Coordinates of C-alpha atoms in Angstrom, one line a residue:
Chain A
M1 CA -1.4 38.5 -14.1
A2 CA -4.8 40.2 -13.6
A3 CA -7.9 39.0 -15.6
S4 CA -8.6 40.7 -18.7
P5 CA -11.4 41.0 -21.2
D6 CA -9.4 38.2 -23.2
R7 CA -10.9 35.7 -20.8
P8 CA -13.6 34.4 -23.2
R9 CA -11.0 33.7 -25.9
C10 CA -8.9 31.9 -23.2
I11 CA -12.0 29.7 -22.5
V12 CA -12.3 29.1 -26.1
L13 CA -8.6 28.3 -26.4
I14 CA -9.1 25.8 -23.3
G15 CA -12.0 24.2 -25.2
V16 CA -10.0 23.8 -28.3
L17 CA -7.0 22.2 -26.3
L18 CA -9.7 19.9 -24.8
L19 CA -10.7 18.7 -28.1
L20 CA -7.2 18.3 -29.4
P21 CA -6.8 14.9 -28.0
A22 CA -9.7 13.5 -29.9
L23 CA -7.9 14.4 -33.2
W24 CA -4.7 12.9 -32.1
P25 CA -3.0 10.0 -34.0
T26 CA -3.3 6.5 -32.5
V27 CA -1.4 3.3 -31.4
G28 CA 2.0 3.0 -29.7
Q29 CA 3.6 1.0 -26.8
A30 CA 5.0 2.2 -23.6
M31 CA 8.5 1.5 -22.5
P32 CA 9.1 2.5 -18.9
E33 CA 11.7 0.7 -17.0
F34 CA 9.9 -2.5 -15.8
A35 CA 8.5 -2.8 -19.3
R36 CA 12.1 -2.7 -20.7
K37 CA 13.5 -5.1 -18.1
Y38 CA 10.9 -7.7 -18.7
S39 CA 10.0 -7.0 -22.3
M40 CA 6.3 -6.6 -21.4
S41 CA 3.8 -3.8 -22.3
C42 CA 2.9 -1.3 -19.6
A43 CA -0.6 -2.8 -20.1
A44 CA 0.7 -5.8 -18.2
C45 CA 0.6 -3.8 -14.9
H46 CA -1.5 -0.8 -15.6
A47 CA -5.2 -0.7 -16.3
A48 CA -4.4 2.9 -17.4
F49 CA -1.2 4.5 -16.3
P50 CA -0.5 4.9 -13.5
R51 CA -3.4 2.9 -12.1
L52 CA -2.4 -0.6 -11.4
N53 CA -4.5 -3.6 -12.4
Q54 CA -4.6 -6.9 -10.8
F55 CA -1.2 -8.2 -12.0
G56 CA 0.3 -4.7 -11.2
E57 CA -0.7 -5.3 -7.7
Y58 CA 0.7 -8.6 -7.6
F59 CA 3.9 -7.4 -9.2
R60 CA 4.0 -4.6 -6.4
D61 CA 3.2 -7.1 -3.8
N62 CA 5.9 -9.6 -5.1
N63 CA 8.6 -7.2 -4.2
M64 CA 8.4 -5.5 -7.7
R65 CA 9.8 -8.3 -9.7
L66 CA 9.0 -11.3 -11.9
P67 CA 10.2 -14.7 -11.1
N68 CA 12.5 -14.5 -14.0
W69 CA 14.1 -11.3 -12.7
R70 CA 17.6 -13.1 -12.6
D71 CA 17.5 -13.6 -16.2
T72 CA 17.4 -9.7 -16.5
T73 CA 20.7 -9.2 -14.8
L74 CA 24.3 -9.0 -16.0
D75 CA 25.9 -12.4 -16.3
T76 CA 29.4 -11.7 -14.6
G77 CA 30.0 -15.2 -13.7
D78 CA 29.5 -14.4 -10.0
E79 CA 26.5 -16.2 -8.3
Q80 CA 26.8 -13.5 -5.6
L81 CA 26.4 -10.5 -7.8
A82 CA 22.9 -9.5 -9.6
L83 CA 23.8 -6.3 -11.4
P84 CA 21.2 -4.7 -13.7
P85 CA 22.8 -4.5 -17.1
Y86 CA 22.3 -0.8 -17.1
P87 CA 21.1 1.8 -14.6
P88 CA 17.4 1.0 -14.1
L89 CA 16.1 4.5 -14.4
A90 CA 12.8 5.9 -15.5
V91 CA 11.3 9.4 -15.8
R92 CA 7.9 10.8 -15.1
A93 CA 7.1 14.4 -16.1
Q94 CA 4.0 16.4 -15.7
A95 CA 3.1 19.9 -17.0
Y96 CA -0.1 21.7 -16.7
A97 CA -2.1 25.0 -17.5
Q98 CA -4.6 25.9 -14.9
A99 CA -7.2 28.4 -14.4
R100 CA -8.5 28.8 -10.7
T101 CA -10.2 30.9 -8.1
G102 CA -8.0 30.1 -5.3
K103 CA -5.5 32.7 -4.2
S104 CA -2.4 32.8 -2.1
I105 CA -3.1 34.9 1.0
D106 CA -0.8 35.4 3.9
P107 CA -2.9 34.3 7.0
I108 CA -1.4 36.8 9.2
S109 CA -1.2 39.9 7.1
G110 CA -3.6 39.2 4.5
E111 CA -1.3 40.0 1.7
T112 CA -2.7 38.6 -1.5
L113 CA -1.2 36.9 -4.6
D114 CA -3.8 36.4 -7.2
S115 CA -3.0 34.3 -10.3
S116 CA -6.2 33.2 -11.9
S117 CA -4.5 31.5 -14.9
D118 CA -1.2 29.7 -14.4
F119 CA 1.4 27.7 -16.5
Q120 CA 2.6 25.0 -14.2
S121 CA 5.1 23.7 -16.5
P122 CA 6.9 21.5 -15.6
Y123 CA 4.8 20.6 -12.6
L124 CA 7.4 18.1 -11.8
V125 CA 10.1 15.9 -13.3
K126 CA 10.7 12.6 -11.4
L127 CA 13.7 10.4 -11.8
L128 CA 12.7 6.9 -10.6
S129 CA 14.8 3.7 -10.2
S130 CA 14.1 0.3 -8.8
A131 CA 15.5 -3.2 -9.2
P132 CA 15.9 -6.5 -7.3
L133 CA 19.3 -6.8 -5.7
S134 CA 19.1 -10.3 -4.3
D135 CA 16.4 -13.1 -4.1
H136 CA 14.6 -11.2 -1.4
I137 CA 15.7 -7.6 -1.4
T138 CA 14.5 -5.0 -3.8
Y139 CA 15.1 -1.1 -3.6
Y140 CA 12.8 1.7 -4.9
F141 CA 13.5 5.4 -5.0
Y142 CA 12.5 8.5 -6.7
G143 CA 13.7 12.1 -6.6
I144 CA 11.6 15.0 -7.9
F145 CA 13.2 17.9 -9.7
A146 CA 11.4 21.3 -9.4
E147 CA 8.2 20.0 -7.8
K148 CA 5.3 22.4 -8.2
G149 CA 7.5 25.3 -9.1
G150 CA 10.2 24.7 -6.6
N151 CA 13.1 25.1 -9.1
G152 CA 16.4 24.6 -7.8
E153 CA 15.1 21.9 -5.6
T154 CA 15.5 18.1 -5.4
V155 CA 13.3 16.2 -3.2
I156 CA 13.5 12.4 -2.4
E157 CA 10.2 11.0 -1.5
D158 CA 9.9 7.3 -1.7
A159 CA 13.3 5.6 -0.9
W160 CA 13.4 2.2 0.6
F161 CA 14.7 -1.2 0.8
R162 CA 12.3 -4.2 1.2
H163 CA 13.0 -7.6 2.2
D164 CA 10.1 -9.9 1.4
D165 CA 10.9 -13.0 3.8
L166 CA 12.6 -11.8 6.9
F167 CA 14.5 -14.7 8.5
G168 CA 12.3 -17.1 6.5
S169 CA 9.2 -16.1 8.5
G170 CA 7.2 -14.7 5.5
I171 CA 7.2 -11.3 7.0
G172 CA 8.2 -8.6 4.6
M173 CA 10.0 -5.4 5.9
Q174 CA 10.3 -2.2 4.4
L175 CA 12.8 0.4 5.6
G176 CA 13.2 3.8 4.3
Q177 CA 10.9 6.7 3.4
F178 CA 7.3 5.9 2.3
Q179 CA 4.0 7.2 2.7
I180 CA 1.9 5.8 5.6
S181 CA -1.2 6.2 3.5
D182 CA 0.2 3.9 1.0
L183 CA -1.2 1.1 3.2
M184 CA -4.6 2.4 1.9
F185 CA -4.6 4.0 -1.4
A186 CA -1.4 5.1 -3.1
R187 CA -1.3 8.6 -4.1
E188 CA 1.3 8.2 -6.7
T189 CA -1.1 5.8 -8.7
R190 CA -4.1 7.9 -8.8
L191 CA -5.5 9.1 -12.0
P192 CA -7.1 12.5 -10.9
F193 CA -4.8 15.4 -10.6
Q194 CA -6.7 16.3 -7.4
D195 CA -5.3 14.6 -4.3
Y196 CA -6.5 12.5 -1.5
M197 CA -6.9 15.6 0.5
V198 CA -7.6 13.8 3.9
Y199 CA -4.2 12.0 3.8
R200 CA -2.4 15.5 3.4
M201 CA -4.5 17.1 6.3
A202 CA -4.0 14.1 8.7
G203 CA -0.3 14.2 8.0
I204 CA 0.0 10.6 7.0
T205 CA 1.9 10.9 3.7
Y206 CA 5.9 10.8 3.8
D207 CA 7.7 9.6 6.7
R208 CA 10.8 7.6 7.6
G209 CA 10.3 4.5 9.3
V210 CA 9.8 0.7 8.9
L211 CA 6.9 -1.2 7.7
F212 CA 6.3 -5.0 8.2
D213 CA 3.6 -6.8 6.3
R214 CA 2.5 -10.4 6.2
S215 CA -0.7 -12.2 4.7
V216 CA -2.3 -14.5 7.4
G217 CA -5.0 -16.5 5.9
R218 CA -7.5 -14.1 4.2
F219 CA -6.2 -11.3 6.1
D220 CA -3.4 -8.9 5.0
L221 CA -1.7 -7.3 7.9
G222 CA 0.6 -4.2 7.9
L223 CA 2.4 -2.5 10.9
G224 CA 4.6 0.2 10.8
L225 CA 6.8 2.6 12.9
V226 CA 7.9 6.1 11.7
N227 CA 9.7 9.0 13.4
G228 CA 6.4 11.1 12.8
N229 CA 8.1 14.4 11.7
G230 CA 8.1 13.9 7.8
I231 CA 11.2 13.8 5.6
E232 CA 12.5 17.1 5.7
Q233 CA 14.2 17.4 9.1
N234 CA 17.6 16.8 10.6
F235 CA 19.6 17.8 13.5
D236 CA 23.2 18.0 14.4
I237 CA 24.5 15.6 17.2
N238 CA 26.8 17.9 18.8
S239 CA 26.7 16.8 22.4
P240 CA 29.5 14.3 22.1
G241 CA 31.7 17.0 20.8
Y242 CA 32.6 19.2 17.7
R243 CA 31.6 18.5 14.0
R244 CA 30.5 14.9 14.8
P245 CA 29.4 13.4 11.5
D246 CA 26.1 11.9 12.2
K247 CA 22.6 13.4 12.4
M248 CA 19.5 12.9 14.2
F249 CA 16.5 12.6 11.6
D250 CA 13.7 12.6 14.3
N251 CA 13.3 15.4 16.9
N252 CA 12.2 13.2 19.8
S253 CA 12.4 9.5 20.9
D254 CA 8.9 8.8 20.5
K255 CA 7.7 6.9 17.2
S256 CA 4.1 7.1 15.6
V257 CA 2.7 3.4 15.4
F258 CA 0.2 2.5 12.7
G259 CA -1.2 -0.6 11.1
R260 CA -4.0 -1.8 8.8
I261 CA -5.8 -5.0 8.6
G262 CA -7.5 -5.7 5.3
T263 CA -9.4 -8.6 3.7
D264 CA -11.6 -9.3 0.7
L265 CA -15.4 -9.5 1.4
G266 CA -16.7 -10.9 -1.8
P267 CA -15.7 -8.4 -4.6
V268 CA -14.8 -5.7 -2.0
N269 CA -11.7 -5.0 -0.3
V270 CA -12.0 -3.7 3.3
G271 CA -9.5 -2.3 5.5
L272 CA -9.2 -0.7 9.0
F273 CA -6.5 1.6 9.9
G274 CA -5.2 3.0 13.0
L275 CA -2.3 5.4 14.2
S276 CA -1.1 6.4 17.4
G277 CA 1.6 9.2 17.4
E278 CA 2.8 12.5 18.5
Q279 CA 3.0 15.8 16.8
K280 CA 4.2 19.3 18.1
N281 CA 1.4 21.6 19.1
A282 CA 0.6 24.6 16.9
T283 CA 1.0 28.0 18.3
G284 CA 1.8 31.6 17.2
P285 CA -0.4 33.8 14.9
A286 CA -3.0 31.6 13.2
G287 CA -1.5 28.6 14.4
T288 CA 1.4 28.7 11.9
E289 CA 4.2 28.1 14.2
S290 CA 5.2 24.8 15.8
G291 CA 5.3 24.8 19.6
D292 CA 7.4 22.9 22.2
R293 CA 4.8 20.5 23.5
D294 CA 4.5 17.1 22.3
T295 CA 1.0 16.3 21.8
D296 CA -1.0 13.0 21.1
K297 CA -2.4 12.2 17.6
W298 CA -4.9 9.4 17.0
I299 CA -6.3 8.4 13.8
A300 CA -8.8 5.6 12.9
G301 CA -10.0 4.8 9.4
V302 CA -11.7 2.6 7.1
D303 CA -11.3 2.1 3.6
V304 CA -13.1 0.0 1.0
S305 CA -12.4 -0.5 -2.9
G306 CA -13.2 -2.8 -5.6
D307 CA -13.7 -3.0 -9.3
V308 CA -16.2 -4.1 -12.1
N309 CA -14.7 -6.4 -14.6
G310 CA -11.3 -4.4 -14.6
K311 CA -13.2 -1.6 -16.2
T312 CA -14.7 0.5 -13.3
Y313 CA -12.5 0.9 -10.3
W314 CA -13.9 2.6 -7.1
Y315 CA -12.5 3.4 -3.8
A316 CA -13.6 5.1 -0.6
Q317 CA -11.7 6.3 2.6
Y318 CA -12.9 7.8 6.0
L319 CA -10.5 9.0 8.6
W320 CA -11.4 10.1 12.0
N321 CA -8.6 12.3 13.6
S322 CA -8.2 13.5 17.3
W323 CA -5.5 16.0 17.9
Q324 CA -5.2 16.2 21.7
D325 CA -3.9 19.4 23.3
F326 CA -3.1 20.5 19.8
L327 CA -3.9 24.2 20.1
D328 CA -5.0 24.7 24.0
D329 CA -3.5 22.4 26.5
G330 CA -6.1 20.2 27.9
K331 CA -8.4 20.5 24.9
D332 CA -9.0 17.8 22.4
Y333 CA -9.6 18.7 18.8
N334 CA -11.4 16.0 16.6
W335 CA -12.0 16.3 13.1
W336 CA -12.8 13.9 10.2
G337 CA -12.5 13.6 6.4
G338 CA -12.5 11.4 3.5
F339 CA -12.9 10.8 -0.2
V340 CA -14.8 8.6 -2.6
G341 CA -13.6 8.0 -6.2
V342 CA -14.2 6.1 -9.5
D343 CA -12.2 5.5 -12.4
H344 CA -13.9 4.2 -15.5
I345 CA -11.8 2.9 -18.4
L346 CA -14.0 3.5 -21.5
N347 CA -11.3 2.1 -24.0
E348 CA -7.7 1.9 -24.5
R349 CA -7.7 5.8 -25.1
W350 CA -10.1 7.2 -22.6
V351 CA -10.4 7.1 -19.0
L352 CA -12.9 9.2 -16.8
S353 CA -12.4 9.7 -13.2
A354 CA -14.4 11.4 -10.5
L355 CA -13.0 12.2 -7.0
Y356 CA -15.0 13.7 -4.2
N357 CA -13.2 15.1 -1.1
L358 CA -15.1 16.0 1.9
A359 CA -13.7 16.9 5.3
D360 CA -15.0 18.9 8.4
A361 CA -12.7 20.8 10.6
D362 CA -15.2 20.3 13.5
D363 CA -13.3 21.3 16.6
L364 CA -10.8 23.4 14.8
D365 CA -13.6 25.5 13.4
N366 CA -13.6 29.0 14.7
T367 CA -10.0 28.7 16.1
D368 CA -8.6 31.6 14.0
T369 CA -6.1 29.2 12.8
I370 CA -5.1 27.8 9.4
Y371 CA -6.7 24.7 10.6
E372 CA -10.0 26.0 9.9
G373 CA -8.9 25.3 6.2
I374 CA -9.4 21.5 6.8
D375 CA -13.0 22.0 5.7
I376 CA -13.3 20.8 2.0
N377 CA -16.3 19.7 0.0
S378 CA -15.3 19.3 -3.7
L379 CA -15.7 17.0 -6.7
S380 CA -13.0 16.7 -9.4
L381 CA -13.9 15.4 -12.9
T382 CA -11.1 14.2 -14.8
A383 CA -10.8 13.0 -18.5
S384 CA -7.4 11.2 -19.4
Y385 CA -6.7 10.6 -23.1
Y386 CA -3.8 8.0 -23.8
F387 CA -1.8 9.2 -26.8
M388 CA 0.3 6.1 -25.9
R389 CA 0.3 3.6 -23.1
N390 CA 2.7 6.0 -21.3
V391 CA 1.7 9.3 -22.5
K392 CA -1.6 11.0 -21.6
A393 CA -3.3 14.3 -21.8
V394 CA -5.4 15.2 -18.6
A395 CA -8.1 17.7 -18.4
E396 CA -9.8 18.3 -15.0
A397 CA -12.4 20.5 -13.5
N398 CA -13.0 21.0 -9.9
I399 CA -16.2 22.0 -8.4
D400 CA -16.3 23.3 -5.0
F401 CA -19.7 23.0 -3.0
L402 CA -18.3 24.7 0.1
G403 CA -19.6 28.2 0.9
E404 CA -16.9 30.8 1.2
D405 CA -16.1 32.2 4.7
D406 CA -16.0 35.9 5.4
Q407 CA -12.8 36.9 7.0
S408 CA -13.4 37.2 10.8
G409 CA -11.2 37.2 13.9
T410 CA -7.7 38.6 13.6
Y411 CA -6.3 36.4 10.8
Y412 CA -7.3 35.3 7.4
T413 CA -8.1 31.7 7.6
G414 CA -10.8 29.3 6.6
H415 CA -12.4 28.8 3.2
L416 CA -12.0 32.5 2.0
D417 CA -12.4 31.7 -1.6
K418 CA -13.9 29.0 -3.9
E419 CA -11.4 26.5 -5.2
Y420 CA -12.9 26.0 -8.6
Y421 CA -10.2 25.0 -11.2
I422 CA -9.7 23.8 -14.7
L423 CA -6.7 22.1 -15.6
L424 CA -5.1 20.8 -18.8
G425 CA -1.9 19.1 -19.4
F426 CA 0.4 16.1 -20.1
D427 CA 1.7 13.4 -18.0
A428 CA 4.2 10.8 -19.3
A429 CA 6.4 8.1 -18.0
F430 CA 9.3 6.7 -20.0
Chain B
M1 CA 2.8 39.1 -10.4
R2 CA 1.0 41.5 -7.9
R3 CA 0.9 41.5 -4.1
T4 CA -1.8 43.7 -2.7
A5 CA -2.0 45.2 0.8
T6 CA -5.4 43.8 1.5
A7 CA -7.3 40.5 1.5
T8 CA -10.2 41.8 -0.6
R9 CA -11.7 38.8 -2.4
A10 CA -11.5 40.1 -6.0
A11 CA -14.4 39.3 -8.1
D12 CA -12.2 38.5 -11.0
G13 CA -10.5 35.4 -12.0
P14 CA -12.4 32.5 -13.9
G15 CA -15.2 32.4 -11.4
S16 CA -17.7 29.8 -11.5
G17 CA -19.2 30.8 -14.9
G18 CA -15.7 30.3 -16.6
V19 CA -15.4 27.0 -14.8
A20 CA -18.8 25.9 -15.9
V21 CA -18.0 26.7 -19.5
G22 CA -14.7 24.7 -19.0
C23 CA -16.9 21.9 -17.7
V24 CA -18.9 22.1 -20.9
A25 CA -15.8 22.0 -23.0
L26 CA -14.5 19.0 -20.9
V27 CA -17.8 17.1 -21.6
C28 CA -17.8 17.9 -25.3
A29 CA -14.2 16.7 -25.5
V30 CA -15.0 13.5 -23.8
A31 CA -18.0 13.0 -26.0
A32 CA -15.9 13.8 -29.2
G33 CA -13.4 11.3 -27.9
I34 CA -16.1 8.6 -27.2
A35 CA -17.5 9.1 -30.7
G36 CA -14.1 8.9 -32.4
A37 CA -12.6 6.2 -30.1
E38 CA -10.6 3.6 -31.8
P39 CA -11.1 0.0 -31.1
E40 CA -8.8 -1.7 -28.7
S41 CA -5.4 -1.3 -30.1
G42 CA -2.6 -3.8 -30.0
Y43 CA -2.7 -7.4 -31.4
L44 CA -0.4 -10.3 -31.3
V45 CA -0.4 -12.2 -34.6
I46 CA 0.4 -16.0 -33.9
D47 CA 0.9 -18.5 -36.6
S48 CA 2.1 -22.1 -36.1
Q49 CA 3.6 -24.9 -38.3
P50 CA 1.5 -27.0 -38.6
P51 CA -1.4 -24.7 -38.6
A52 CA -4.8 -25.1 -36.8
A53 CA -3.5 -25.4 -33.4
S54 CA -5.5 -24.0 -30.6
V55 CA -4.3 -21.0 -28.6
E56 CA -5.1 -20.2 -25.1
T57 CA -4.6 -17.2 -22.8
V58 CA -5.2 -16.4 -19.3
T59 CA -8.5 -15.3 -20.7
G60 CA -9.2 -18.7 -22.0
H61 CA -9.4 -20.4 -25.6
R62 CA -8.9 -17.8 -28.2
G63 CA -9.2 -19.8 -31.5
V64 CA -6.8 -21.7 -33.9
T65 CA -3.7 -20.6 -35.7
P66 CA -3.3 -18.3 -37.7
L67 CA -5.1 -15.8 -35.6
S68 CA -4.5 -12.5 -33.8
V69 CA -4.9 -12.0 -30.0
A70 CA -5.9 -8.7 -28.4
R71 CA -3.3 -7.2 -26.0
R72 CA -5.9 -7.2 -23.3
D73 CA -6.5 -11.1 -23.8
L74 CA -2.8 -11.5 -22.6
Y75 CA -2.8 -8.8 -20.2
P76 CA -6.3 -8.4 -18.7
N77 CA -7.0 -6.2 -16.0
R78 CA -8.7 -8.9 -14.0
Y79 CA -8.3 -12.6 -14.3
P80 CA -9.2 -15.7 -12.1
Q81 CA -6.4 -16.4 -9.7
Q82 CA -6.3 -20.1 -10.6
R83 CA -5.1 -19.0 -14.2
A84 CA -2.6 -16.5 -13.0
D85 CA 0.4 -18.7 -14.2
L86 CA -0.8 -18.0 -17.9
Y87 CA -0.8 -14.2 -17.4
G88 CA 1.0 -12.8 -20.3
K89 CA 1.6 -16.2 -21.9
V90 CA 0.1 -18.3 -24.9
V91 CA -0.3 -21.9 -24.7
I92 CA -0.5 -23.5 -28.3
R93 CA -1.8 -27.0 -28.5
K94 CA -2.5 -29.4 -31.2
P95 CA -3.2 -33.2 -30.9
G96 CA -0.1 -35.3 -31.5
C97 CA 2.1 -32.3 -30.8
A98 CA 3.9 -31.1 -27.7
D99 CA 2.2 -28.0 -26.1
V100 CA 4.1 -24.8 -26.4
V101 CA 3.9 -22.3 -23.7
R102 CA 5.5 -19.0 -24.4
R103 CA 5.7 -15.9 -22.5
V104 CA 5.0 -13.1 -24.7
T105 CA 7.5 -10.4 -25.4
L106 CA 7.3 -6.9 -26.9
D107 CA 9.3 -8.3 -29.9
D108 CA 6.7 -11.0 -30.3
I109 CA 4.1 -8.4 -30.4
H110 CA 6.0 -6.3 -33.0
D111 CA 7.1 -9.1 -35.3
G112 CA 4.3 -11.8 -34.6
L113 CA 4.7 -15.0 -33.0
H114 CA 5.8 -17.8 -35.2
V115 CA 5.9 -21.3 -33.6
R116 CA 6.9 -24.6 -34.8
L117 CA 5.3 -27.6 -33.0
E118 CA 7.3 -30.8 -32.4
C119 CA 4.6 -33.3 -33.4
S120 CA 4.8 -37.1 -33.3
T121 CA 2.1 -37.8 -35.9
P122 CA 2.9 -37.3 -39.5
I123 CA 2.5 -33.9 -41.0
P124 CA 0.0 -33.9 -43.8
A125 CA 1.1 -34.5 -47.4
G126 CA 2.1 -31.3 -49.2
S127 CA 3.9 -29.9 -46.3
A128 CA 7.8 -29.5 -46.4
A129 CA 8.4 -32.4 -43.8
A130 CA 6.2 -34.8 -45.8
D131 CA 8.2 -33.8 -49.0
G132 CA 11.3 -35.4 -47.3
A133 CA 12.8 -32.2 -45.8
R134 CA 14.9 -32.5 -42.4
P135 CA 13.0 -31.1 -39.5
S136 CA 15.3 -28.0 -39.3
E137 CA 14.5 -27.6 -43.0
V138 CA 10.6 -27.5 -42.3
V139 CA 10.4 -23.8 -42.5
E140 CA 7.8 -22.1 -44.3
R141 CA 9.1 -19.9 -47.1
V142 CA 9.0 -16.1 -46.1
S143 CA 6.9 -15.3 -49.1
E144 CA 4.2 -17.9 -48.0
R145 CA 4.2 -16.6 -44.5
R146 CA 3.8 -13.0 -45.4
L147 CA 1.1 -14.0 -47.7
R148 CA -0.8 -15.6 -44.9
Q149 CA -0.2 -13.0 -42.5
L150 CA -1.5 -10.4 -45.0
K151 CA -4.6 -12.6 -45.4
V152 CA -5.2 -12.4 -41.7
L153 CA -4.5 -8.7 -41.6
Q154 CA -7.3 -8.2 -44.3
E155 CA -9.7 -10.2 -42.4
L156 CA -9.2 -8.2 -39.3
L157 CA -9.6 -4.8 -41.4
D158 CA -12.7 -6.4 -43.1
E159 CA -14.3 -7.3 -39.7
G160 CA -13.5 -3.7 -38.2
I161 CA -11.3 -5.2 -35.5
I162 CA -8.6 -3.0 -36.6
S163 CA -8.4 0.5 -38.2
A164 CA -7.0 1.3 -41.7
Q165 CA -4.3 3.1 -40.1
Q166 CA -3.4 0.2 -38.0
E167 CA -3.6 -2.2 -40.9
A168 CA -1.1 0.0 -42.8
G169 CA 1.2 0.1 -40.1
I170 CA 1.2 -3.7 -39.6
R171 CA 1.3 -4.3 -43.2
R172 CA 4.3 -2.2 -43.5
R173 CA 6.2 -4.3 -40.9
I174 CA 5.3 -7.5 -42.4
L175 CA 6.5 -6.5 -45.9
E176 CA 9.7 -4.9 -44.5
R177 CA 10.7 -7.9 -42.4
Q178 CA 13.4 -10.0 -43.7

């Protein structure tokens, strides 16, 4: 919809909507699935939903269970059966309205879609489920319905089994779909709407594989293997014959290997991350197509985080990336990025957050490909108001410090527009 | 929805001016919220028989019964690792009585936690036990308990620890309870 003289009224309306939460009634309690199962407040695990507090991190690391988990199962009289008394389901739903400067531009033709204001409602509806199944095995999954406007779609993202003591070794093993970046900072438990952009750009979000973890003295170790091609591909296995039932999920035999070693240095948690893997080269107009060459990909990173009295949480991530032979054979493309964020819990109602994303496309600059768009320099300021422990209003403004690129070369790539936005909406889990 | 044939960067849209106004509104909203912020919500009311027992949580000694404990004293965002076993629990102690350790449930927060201590020393004169009642009969009359709870509630209100709205809600629950 084109902009109109009504814009000032819209801005006033946005202002009124922003002020509404301050007038909202008070008090309540949240009842998502773990709270239901263990008869605990959401506040037991969340400093402010969805951010985990110290106990929430313990609960997560303890295979998402409390010691009395067996008391929460159905008494079938069979010691070899630990069924939840009801399907352990929970829902998370988000709905937003947004005003923005960014547009959808076809990088090849330049065709433009411009929606400066947008109702993103529902932004997503998630169905989550998790429960302990035995003394050492827990499952967790969630599916997203209509994520980001993709109505008619259902996407399974996190979906895994985890054994917390493999062969009595103290080693945990998680098999399934998960985010590689969860080893550092879990995107799903961030407070801002804005993403941890470098994780998306580096391609270390969802993948299929296995993750081993163990604590050794003061150090936490994580080591994983993933297919490296995301969570959307599968291929028929037809060489043995006609209509064989199985599928290949990976498109090659090589796996991406990654790991993190972390420790506490005083009040600061520090981690070092590394990944070695492969990806298909980019080719075609503006680099939008996947080529036939398997190219090497290296990532090294450092993350730090901490909190002040459980009131102010801060975190920072830096990632260096080397995509070898990614565009032209024989040439390495190095780039880097990171983010810094802080969440401050003012009280039981208000949480303020700031997230600064910075990335430099570096060797991918001036390649006339979509990868020029790795450049980002933005600050997101977020206010979250909790009507209840599990229902909040979110107001966020994104400020873009990066200068606009003039279209040059053959294609429409790079930072062609500022990415200012204002976003208002609701986020709930129940 | 409109698809144009060019990549002209239109000057319309909210632009930096509109976003700046939005930022101001955001700041105003936050300021309004801070100004109107309620104190920390959610309390667990604890009483014991006999009364004047000390109450401890993961955050340390909280006082003596009857009292109310803030939810964040049960579930603090940060706590010393050596006290982790007490997370989400209350320990009620009184000399001459057996310690009581209870994991707090949502029902406890809703209804209040009423604990009867098993004591080896004689209970002071005037109590039901001292009047000859069997241990199972040493149950405070509902009306007396309500009275004491309401008194604690009034103190919390007077001290500004809870709002009038919260007080009204809790009062209603106390009075409706059988």
